[in-house]
């Protein structure tokens, strides 16, 4: 029989016999203790649980001669000793999670006592403190204390959850300059957020001429490239760079594509015909010149320049990215395919730690950080839903965000050590990811 059914049955029996059943409730049926300071409440409750465990244990010893052969008496005594041992000594200072953990353990042990047949048979007819104490039956006092704890615990968990959500909202930054930004469309699908390239004032005409020259050279290279014996994936990359330049969108993405192209061109030095290699190098430089005219790219490179790169950092950020990409590819309709596709070519730039540049590492990290900011910001109200069985997702912001997407982002970004995140000026990422993991985890 469950603890709740035992509690109701015993309550009804006691009340029918003229007993009392005190429940300490305030306005609206909420435990009045929920109005006191949480530290004070936990200390008081710690003492109450320890006291009643001691009293039940002492009574059980006095009834030793009545202990059933099946061991029910020993179970009651052992459970109360567990409570006393766990709650012995003062409450941990300013460590509510530990304090509540110890109280939760004690309550679970006392629930074992409450459903014990020996306890039910003997302790609902014995007064706490003795016959003349004026107190209720020990069984009733235990159930009342467990009720009081449950009522306050629910209120306190809700309050702590709200506090954590507020702290997360205050921590999340806006999306930063990066090869990828993210958004949710009107249907709630996670997509890449494309942004038009900002005008650069008096230099705009020079930039437009540079862009036209780059596109013209790129088209000529593609015509010759398709007739060569080189890996056609390089031709695909050039087409992608051409599209990035032609779109007049996402200057950081365009510059990052050029970084990938530059690495590829260097690898072709010994196998491409001299004329084609020369054109590829000129094309790469031309794209770089065009991109460098824009202030946003200049800011991005300035931030990237102060990042310290070492192979271990690159490897760990790459691992986090690939873990995320794999999860997003399996996320179904909640994620547009362009998202994992974009992240794939971004993180491909740091696949080899020895070849990864500061800009490549910083760009990959920034994409990871932006995705975390967007998903965590939209998913903050979904925290706790997993505990109530929500698996299909809920409407947030503009649409549907599933727990699977939040879990994918949280689990992957938490793989990045805090020291690396700090070096990338994004120390909040693994910290908030861990909070999401803790809060979204079902009980």
Short mmCIF file of C-alpha atoms in Angstrom, two decimals:
data_model
loop_
_atom_site.label_atom_id
_atom_site.label_comp_id
_atom_site.label_asym_id
_atom_site.label_seq_id
_atom_site.Cartn_x
_atom_site.Cartn_y
_atom_site.Cartn_z
CA UNK A 1 0.00 0.00 0.00
CA UNK A 2 1.30 3.47 -0.89
CA UNK A 3 2.27 6.13 1.62
CA UNK A 4 -0.58 8.43 0.52
CA UNK A 5 -3.27 5.75 0.83
CA UNK A 6 -1.96 4.72 4.27
CA UNK A 7 -2.01 8.38 5.33
CA UNK A 8 -5.65 8.89 4.30
CA UNK A 9 -6.86 5.63 5.82
CA UNK A 10 -5.17 6.26 9.16
CA UNK A 11 -6.36 9.86 9.28
CA UNK A 12 -9.98 8.84 8.73
CA UNK A 13 -9.75 6.17 11.42
CA UNK A 14 -8.22 8.56 13.95
CA UNK A 15 -10.74 11.33 13.32
CA UNK A 16 -13.61 8.90 13.56
CA UNK A 17 -12.40 7.87 17.02
CA UNK A 18 -12.35 11.45 18.25
CA UNK A 19 -8.70 12.20 17.57
CA UNK A 20 -7.37 15.40 16.06
CA UNK A 21 -5.41 15.94 12.90
CA UNK A 22 -3.68 19.30 12.82
CA UNK A 23 -2.59 20.68 9.46
CA UNK A 24 -0.79 23.99 9.64
CA UNK A 25 -2.19 25.93 6.70
CA UNK A 26 -2.31 29.63 5.97
CA UNK A 27 -4.38 31.62 3.51
CA UNK A 28 -5.13 29.72 0.33
CA UNK A 29 -4.19 26.38 1.87
CA UNK A 30 -0.44 27.04 1.71
CA UNK A 31 1.63 25.98 4.67
CA UNK A 32 2.05 29.06 6.86
CA UNK A 33 5.68 28.11 7.42
CA UNK A 34 6.31 29.06 3.79
CA UNK A 35 6.29 32.70 4.89
CA UNK A 36 9.36 32.36 7.10
CA UNK A 37 12.98 32.57 6.05
CA UNK A 38 14.00 29.40 4.26
CA UNK A 39 17.18 28.98 6.30
CA UNK A 40 15.16 29.26 9.52
CA UNK A 41 12.54 26.86 8.24
CA UNK A 42 15.06 24.20 7.30
CA UNK A 43 16.74 24.44 10.72
CA UNK A 44 13.40 24.15 12.54
CA UNK A 45 12.27 21.25 10.35
CA UNK A 46 15.62 19.53 10.80
CA UNK A 47 15.07 19.61 14.57
CA UNK A 48 11.46 18.41 14.26
CA UNK A 49 12.40 15.45 12.08
CA UNK A 50 15.28 14.50 14.33
CA UNK A 51 13.08 14.79 17.45
CA UNK A 52 10.23 12.67 16.13
CA UNK A 53 12.68 10.06 14.81
CA UNK A 54 14.25 9.86 18.26
CA UNK A 55 10.83 9.55 19.91
CA UNK A 56 9.64 6.81 17.53
CA UNK A 57 12.93 4.96 17.94
CA UNK A 58 12.71 5.13 21.74
CA UNK A 59 9.11 3.90 21.73
CA UNK A 60 10.09 1.08 19.37
CA UNK A 61 12.77 -0.06 21.84
CA UNK A 62 10.21 0.00 24.67
CA UNK A 63 7.99 -2.23 22.51
CA UNK A 64 10.85 -4.59 21.72
CA UNK A 65 8.93 -7.51 23.20
CA UNK A 66 6.16 -6.90 20.67
CA UNK A 67 8.34 -6.83 17.56
CA UNK A 68 6.96 -9.17 14.88
CA UNK A 69 9.12 -12.04 13.69
CA UNK A 70 9.02 -10.68 10.12
CA UNK A 71 11.35 -7.84 11.10
CA UNK A 72 8.91 -4.90 10.92
CA UNK A 73 10.05 -3.68 14.34
CA UNK A 74 13.69 -3.69 13.29
CA UNK A 75 12.78 -1.76 10.12
CA UNK A 76 11.18 1.02 12.19
CA UNK A 77 14.16 1.25 14.51
CA UNK A 78 16.69 1.19 11.64
CA UNK A 79 14.86 3.91 9.70
CA UNK A 80 14.76 6.24 12.71
CA UNK A 81 18.46 5.65 13.37
CA UNK A 82 19.18 6.55 9.75
CA UNK A 83 17.35 9.84 10.23
CA UNK A 84 19.15 10.67 13.46
CA UNK A 85 22.56 9.90 11.95
CA UNK A 86 21.92 11.97 8.81
CA UNK A 87 20.57 14.98 10.71
CA UNK A 88 23.12 14.86 13.50
CA UNK A 89 24.96 18.14 13.93
CA UNK A 90 24.21 21.64 12.65
CA UNK A 91 22.72 22.47 9.28
CA UNK A 92 25.24 23.28 6.51
CA UNK A 93 25.64 27.06 6.40
CA UNK A 94 24.30 28.72 3.21
CA UNK A 95 24.05 25.36 1.45
CA UNK A 96 20.32 24.98 0.87
CA UNK A 97 20.71 22.26 -1.73
CA UNK A 98 22.63 20.10 0.76
CA UNK A 99 20.24 21.01 3.59
CA UNK A 100 17.17 20.05 1.56
CA UNK A 101 18.94 16.90 0.38
CA UNK A 102 19.41 15.80 3.98
CA UNK A 103 15.81 16.69 4.87
CA UNK A 104 14.50 14.84 1.81
CA UNK A 105 16.45 11.76 2.84
CA UNK A 106 15.03 11.95 6.37
CA UNK A 107 11.48 12.32 5.05
CA UNK A 108 11.86 9.28 2.80
CA UNK A 109 13.07 7.22 5.76
CA UNK A 110 10.11 8.38 7.86
CA UNK A 111 7.73 7.47 5.04
CA UNK A 112 9.09 3.94 5.30
CA UNK A 113 8.16 4.09 8.98
CA UNK A 114 4.68 5.47 8.23
CA UNK A 115 3.70 2.55 5.98
CA UNK A 116 5.23 -0.08 8.27
CA UNK A 117 2.51 -2.47 9.59
CA UNK A 118 4.03 -2.57 13.08
CA UNK A 119 4.09 1.23 13.26
CA UNK A 120 0.49 1.44 12.03
CA UNK A 121 -0.71 -1.08 14.56
CA UNK A 122 0.98 0.45 17.63
CA UNK A 123 1.85 4.09 17.11
CA UNK A 124 -1.60 5.44 16.26
CA UNK A 125 -2.77 4.54 19.75
CA UNK A 126 0.20 5.83 21.72
CA UNK A 127 0.47 9.48 22.68
CA UNK A 128 3.58 11.40 21.80
CA UNK A 129 5.39 12.33 25.01
CA UNK A 130 3.37 9.93 27.12
CA UNK A 131 -0.29 9.50 28.09
CA UNK A 132 -0.54 12.80 30.01
CA UNK A 133 1.41 14.95 27.59
CA UNK A 134 -1.69 16.40 25.97
CA UNK A 135 -0.19 15.71 22.58
CA UNK A 136 -1.61 13.75 19.66
CA UNK A 137 -0.87 10.15 18.78
CA UNK A 138 2.69 9.61 17.52
CA UNK A 139 1.36 8.33 14.20
CA UNK A 140 -0.70 11.46 13.65
CA UNK A 141 2.18 13.76 14.58
CA UNK A 142 4.42 12.01 12.08
CA UNK A 143 1.85 12.33 9.28
CA UNK A 144 1.27 15.99 10.14
CA UNK A 145 4.98 16.71 10.02
CA UNK A 146 5.34 14.93 6.67
CA UNK A 147 2.35 16.91 5.33
CA UNK A 148 3.82 20.16 6.56
CA UNK A 149 7.13 19.35 4.89
CA UNK A 150 5.49 18.42 1.58
CA UNK A 151 3.41 21.62 1.51
CA UNK A 152 6.36 23.88 2.20
CA UNK A 153 8.69 21.94 -0.10
CA UNK A 154 6.38 22.45 -3.08
CA UNK A 155 6.16 26.18 -2.41
CA UNK A 156 9.90 26.49 -1.84
CA UNK A 157 10.81 24.52 -4.96
CA UNK A 158 8.61 26.83 -7.02
CA UNK A 159 10.19 29.91 -5.44
CA UNK A 160 13.71 28.60 -5.99
CA UNK A 161 12.87 27.76 -9.60
CA UNK A 162 11.61 31.30 -10.21
CA UNK A 163 14.78 32.68 -8.64
CA UNK A 164 16.95 30.53 -10.90
CA UNK A 165 14.97 31.57 -13.99
CA UNK A 166 15.40 35.23 -13.12
CA UNK A 167 19.14 34.73 -12.64
CA UNK A 168 19.40 32.98 -16.00
CA UNK A 169 17.47 35.73 -17.80
CA UNK A 170 19.77 38.34 -16.27
CA UNK A 171 22.84 36.40 -17.41
CA UNK A 172 21.94 35.65 -21.03
CA UNK A 173 23.56 38.11 -23.46
CA UNK A 174 22.28 39.20 -26.84
CA UNK A 175 23.67 37.27 -29.79
CA UNK A 176 27.11 38.49 -30.79
CA UNK A 177 29.05 38.94 -34.03
CA UNK A 178 29.50 35.43 -35.35
CA UNK A 179 29.42 33.33 -38.53
CA UNK A 180 25.96 32.21 -37.38
CA UNK A 181 23.05 33.74 -35.52
CA UNK A 182 19.79 31.97 -34.78
CA UNK A 183 16.08 32.67 -34.56
CA UNK A 184 12.70 30.96 -34.27
CA UNK A 185 10.28 31.46 -37.15
CA UNK A 186 6.51 31.97 -36.81
CA UNK A 187 6.06 28.20 -36.50
CA UNK A 188 8.67 27.92 -33.78
CA UNK A 189 11.28 26.21 -35.97
CA UNK A 190 14.89 26.97 -35.08
CA UNK A 191 16.55 28.62 -38.09
CA UNK A 192 19.63 30.56 -39.13
CA UNK A 193 19.08 34.31 -38.77
CA UNK A 194 20.32 36.12 -41.85
CA UNK A 195 21.17 39.83 -41.56
CA UNK A 196 21.80 42.35 -44.35
CA UNK A 197 25.29 43.80 -44.52
CA UNK A 198 25.30 47.31 -43.04
CA UNK A 199 26.20 50.20 -45.30
CA UNK A 200 29.71 51.63 -44.78
CA UNK A 201 28.90 55.17 -45.84
CA UNK A 202 31.34 56.93 -48.15
CA UNK A 203 33.28 53.70 -48.71
CA UNK A 204 30.23 51.80 -49.94
CA UNK A 205 31.01 52.42 -53.63
CA UNK A 206 34.53 51.06 -53.19
CA UNK A 207 33.13 48.00 -51.42
CA UNK A 208 30.58 47.44 -54.20
CA UNK A 209 33.30 47.60 -56.85
CA UNK A 210 35.43 45.17 -54.86
CA UNK A 211 32.46 42.83 -54.54
CA UNK A 212 31.78 42.93 -58.29
CA UNK A 213 35.41 42.15 -59.08
CA UNK A 214 35.37 39.21 -56.66
CA UNK A 215 32.21 37.76 -58.20
CA UNK A 216 33.58 38.11 -61.72
CA UNK A 217 36.83 36.35 -60.82
CA UNK A 218 34.94 33.67 -58.90
CA UNK A 219 32.75 32.88 -61.90
CA UNK A 220 35.81 32.56 -64.16
CA UNK A 221 37.53 30.24 -61.67
CA UNK A 222 34.45 28.02 -61.46
CA UNK A 223 34.37 27.66 -65.25
CA UNK A 224 38.00 26.52 -65.31
CA UNK A 225 37.74 24.48 -62.13
CA UNK A 226 35.04 22.18 -63.44
CA UNK A 227 37.45 21.21 -66.26
CA UNK A 228 40.27 20.35 -63.84
CA UNK A 229 41.01 17.07 -62.07
CA UNK A 230 40.91 18.67 -58.62
CA UNK A 231 38.46 17.57 -55.92
CA UNK A 232 35.10 19.00 -56.93
CA UNK A 233 34.32 19.71 -53.28
CA UNK A 234 36.69 22.65 -53.62
CA UNK A 235 34.52 23.92 -56.46
CA UNK A 236 31.50 23.56 -54.18
CA UNK A 237 33.28 25.65 -51.55
CA UNK A 238 34.02 28.38 -54.09
CA UNK A 239 30.35 28.36 -55.10
CA UNK A 240 29.39 28.81 -51.47
CA UNK A 241 31.79 31.73 -51.08
CA UNK A 242 30.33 33.25 -54.25
CA UNK A 243 26.82 32.90 -52.86
CA UNK A 244 27.88 34.45 -49.55
CA UNK A 245 29.38 37.47 -51.36
CA UNK A 246 26.46 37.75 -53.77
CA UNK A 247 23.78 37.64 -51.03
CA UNK A 248 24.83 40.92 -49.38
CA UNK A 249 24.07 39.23 -46.06
CA UNK A 250 25.99 38.00 -43.03
CA UNK A 251 29.39 39.62 -43.41
CA UNK A 252 30.89 37.50 -40.60
CA UNK A 253 29.67 34.34 -42.31
CA UNK A 254 31.18 35.59 -45.56
CA UNK A 255 34.52 36.27 -43.88
CA UNK A 256 34.48 32.91 -42.17
CA UNK A 257 33.83 31.15 -45.47
CA UNK A 258 36.87 32.94 -46.79
CA UNK A 259 38.94 31.54 -43.89
CA UNK A 260 37.92 28.03 -44.90
CA UNK A 261 38.73 28.81 -48.52
CA UNK A 262 42.14 30.21 -47.58
CA UNK A 263 43.07 26.99 -45.77
CA UNK A 264 41.88 24.96 -48.74
CA UNK A 265 43.87 27.05 -51.23
CA UNK A 266 47.05 26.54 -49.23
CA UNK A 267 46.54 22.79 -49.37
CA UNK A 268 46.25 22.97 -53.19
CA UNK A 269 49.64 24.62 -53.65
CA UNK A 270 51.36 21.44 -54.80
CA UNK A 271 48.57 19.84 -56.82
CA UNK A 272 46.74 22.66 -58.64
CA UNK A 273 48.03 24.02 -61.96
CA UNK A 274 50.06 27.18 -61.38
CA UNK A 275 47.61 29.45 -63.20
CA UNK A 276 44.60 28.06 -61.33
CA UNK A 277 46.40 28.23 -58.01
CA UNK A 278 47.34 31.87 -58.70
CA UNK A 279 43.72 32.73 -59.50
CA UNK A 280 42.49 30.94 -56.36
CA UNK A 281 44.99 32.85 -54.19
CA UNK A 282 43.98 36.13 -55.82
CA UNK A 283 40.30 35.30 -55.34
CA UNK A 284 40.83 34.45 -51.67
CA UNK A 285 42.70 37.72 -51.12
CA UNK A 286 39.98 39.65 -52.94
CA UNK A 287 37.26 38.20 -50.73
CA UNK A 288 39.39 39.03 -47.70
CA UNK A 289 39.81 42.63 -48.87
CA UNK A 290 36.08 43.01 -49.48
CA UNK A 291 35.18 41.63 -46.07
CA UNK A 292 37.81 43.73 -44.27
CA UNK A 293 36.09 46.93 -45.42
CA UNK A 294 33.18 46.26 -43.05
CA UNK A 295 33.31 47.42 -39.38
CA UNK A 296 31.56 44.29 -38.08
CA UNK A 297 34.31 42.06 -39.48
CA UNK A 298 36.94 44.37 -38.05
CA UNK A 299 35.34 44.10 -34.59
CA UNK A 300 35.11 40.33 -34.89
CA UNK A 301 38.78 39.97 -35.80
CA UNK A 302 39.84 42.31 -32.99
CA UNK A 303 38.05 40.12 -30.45
CA UNK A 304 39.45 36.96 -31.99
CA UNK A 305 43.00 38.34 -31.92
CA UNK A 306 43.20 38.27 -28.12
CA UNK A 307 42.15 34.62 -27.86
CA UNK A 308 44.90 32.17 -26.92
CA UNK A 309 44.72 29.05 -29.06
CA UNK A 310 46.11 25.69 -28.07
CA UNK A 311 45.30 22.25 -29.53
CA UNK A 312 43.52 21.02 -26.40
CA UNK A 313 41.10 23.97 -26.42
CA UNK A 314 40.40 23.50 -30.12
CA UNK A 315 39.78 19.79 -29.67
CA UNK A 316 37.30 20.30 -26.81
CA UNK A 317 35.34 23.04 -28.59
CA UNK A 318 35.25 20.88 -31.72
CA UNK A 319 33.98 17.89 -29.74
CA UNK A 320 31.21 20.01 -28.20
CA UNK A 321 30.23 21.29 -31.64
CA UNK A 322 30.10 17.89 -33.27
CA UNK A 323 28.05 16.52 -30.37
CA UNK A 324 25.58 19.36 -30.82
CA UNK A 325 25.39 18.95 -34.60
CA UNK A 326 24.65 15.25 -34.27
CA UNK A 327 21.82 15.93 -31.83
CA UNK A 328 20.30 18.72 -33.94
CA UNK A 329 20.32 16.50 -37.03
CA UNK A 330 18.05 14.11 -35.11
CA UNK A 331 15.78 16.82 -33.67
CA UNK A 332 13.14 16.50 -36.39
CA UNK A 333 10.90 19.37 -37.53
CA UNK A 334 11.85 21.60 -34.60
CA UNK A 335 15.18 22.41 -36.30
CA UNK A 336 15.63 23.62 -39.88
CA UNK A 337 18.26 21.51 -41.71
CA UNK A 338 20.25 24.66 -42.45
CA UNK A 339 21.16 24.91 -38.75
CA UNK A 340 23.22 21.71 -38.43
CA UNK A 341 24.51 22.21 -42.00
CA UNK A 342 25.82 25.69 -41.13
CA UNK A 343 27.34 24.52 -37.88
CA UNK A 344 29.01 21.63 -39.72
CA UNK A 345 31.06 23.83 -42.04
CA UNK A 346 31.85 26.25 -39.20
CA UNK A 347 33.27 23.50 -37.01
CA UNK A 348 34.99 21.87 -39.94
CA UNK A 349 37.33 24.88 -39.85
CA UNK A 350 38.72 23.66 -36.51
CA UNK A 351 38.68 19.93 -37.15
CA UNK A 352 42.48 19.85 -37.25
CA UNK A 353 43.79 21.60 -34.10
CA UNK A 354 47.18 22.21 -35.74
CA UNK A 355 45.64 24.20 -38.61
CA UNK A 356 42.91 26.02 -36.67
CA UNK A 357 43.43 29.79 -36.54
CA UNK A 358 42.33 32.14 -33.77
CA UNK A 359 39.53 33.46 -35.96
CA UNK A 360 38.32 29.95 -36.77
CA UNK A 361 38.23 28.89 -33.12
CA UNK A 362 36.64 32.12 -32.00
CA UNK A 363 34.00 31.95 -34.74
CA UNK A 364 33.12 28.36 -33.87
CA UNK A 365 32.82 29.27 -30.21
CA UNK A 366 30.71 32.34 -30.96
CA UNK A 367 28.28 30.27 -33.03
CA UNK A 368 27.95 27.85 -30.10
CA UNK A 369 27.44 30.75 -27.69
CA UNK A 370 24.80 32.41 -29.88
CA UNK A 371 22.82 29.19 -30.18
CA UNK A 372 22.94 28.72 -26.42
CA UNK A 373 21.74 32.29 -25.86
CA UNK A 374 18.81 31.91 -28.24
CA UNK A 375 17.68 28.46 -27.16
CA UNK A 376 18.13 29.07 -23.43
CA UNK A 377 16.37 32.43 -23.69
CA UNK A 378 13.40 30.90 -25.47
CA UNK A 379 13.36 27.77 -23.33
CA UNK A 380 13.55 29.37 -19.90
CA UNK A 381 9.80 28.96 -19.34
CA UNK A 382 10.05 25.30 -20.25
CA UNK A 383 12.23 24.59 -17.21
CA UNK A 384 10.51 22.08 -14.98
CA UNK A 385 8.14 20.84 -17.70
CA UNK A 386 10.07 17.60 -17.97
CA UNK A 387 9.19 16.91 -14.37
CA UNK A 388 5.51 16.98 -15.35
CA UNK A 389 5.83 14.71 -18.35
CA UNK A 390 5.95 17.31 -21.12
CA UNK A 391 7.79 15.68 -24.01
CA UNK A 392 6.24 17.16 -27.14
CA UNK A 393 7.26 20.73 -26.39
CA UNK A 394 5.38 23.93 -25.62
CA UNK A 395 4.74 27.23 -27.32
CA UNK A 396 7.46 29.69 -26.39
CA UNK A 397 8.26 33.00 -28.00
CA UNK A 398 6.95 32.40 -31.52
CA UNK A 399 6.43 28.67 -31.52
CA UNK A 400 7.36 25.14 -30.59
CA UNK A 401 10.57 24.41 -28.74
CA UNK A 402 11.13 20.82 -27.69
CA UNK A 403 12.92 19.57 -24.64
CA UNK A 404 15.17 17.56 -26.94
CA UNK A 405 16.60 20.74 -28.48
CA UNK A 406 17.22 22.33 -25.07
CA UNK A 407 18.83 19.16 -23.77
CA UNK A 408 21.02 18.94 -26.89
CA UNK A 409 22.31 22.49 -26.45
CA UNK A 410 22.74 22.16 -22.68
CA UNK A 411 24.56 18.82 -22.80
CA UNK A 412 26.91 19.84 -25.62
CA UNK A 413 27.86 23.28 -24.31
CA UNK A 414 28.47 21.86 -20.84
CA UNK A 415 31.28 19.81 -22.40
CA UNK A 416 33.36 22.97 -22.76
CA UNK A 417 35.48 23.51 -19.63
CA UNK A 418 34.76 26.82 -17.84
CA UNK A 419 38.38 27.93 -18.31
CA UNK A 420 38.06 27.73 -22.09
CA UNK A 421 34.69 29.50 -22.04
CA UNK A 422 36.20 32.28 -19.94
CA UNK A 423 39.08 32.65 -22.39
CA UNK A 424 36.49 33.06 -25.16
CA UNK A 425 34.66 35.74 -23.14
CA UNK A 426 31.67 33.42 -22.73
CA UNK A 427 32.06 32.04 -19.23
CA UNK A 428 28.31 32.08 -18.71
CA UNK A 429 27.71 29.26 -21.23
CA UNK A 430 28.76 26.12 -19.28
CA UNK A 431 27.38 27.63 -16.06
CA UNK A 432 23.89 28.20 -17.49
CA UNK A 433 24.04 24.90 -19.40
CA UNK A 434 24.60 23.09 -16.10
CA UNK A 435 21.64 24.90 -14.53
CA UNK A 436 19.41 23.85 -17.41
CA UNK A 437 20.60 20.26 -17.09
CA UNK A 438 19.78 20.25 -13.38
CA UNK A 439 16.39 21.94 -13.72
CA UNK A 440 15.08 20.09 -16.75
CA UNK A 441 16.06 16.69 -15.42
CA UNK A 442 12.99 14.66 -14.36
CA UNK A 443 12.76 13.75 -10.67
#
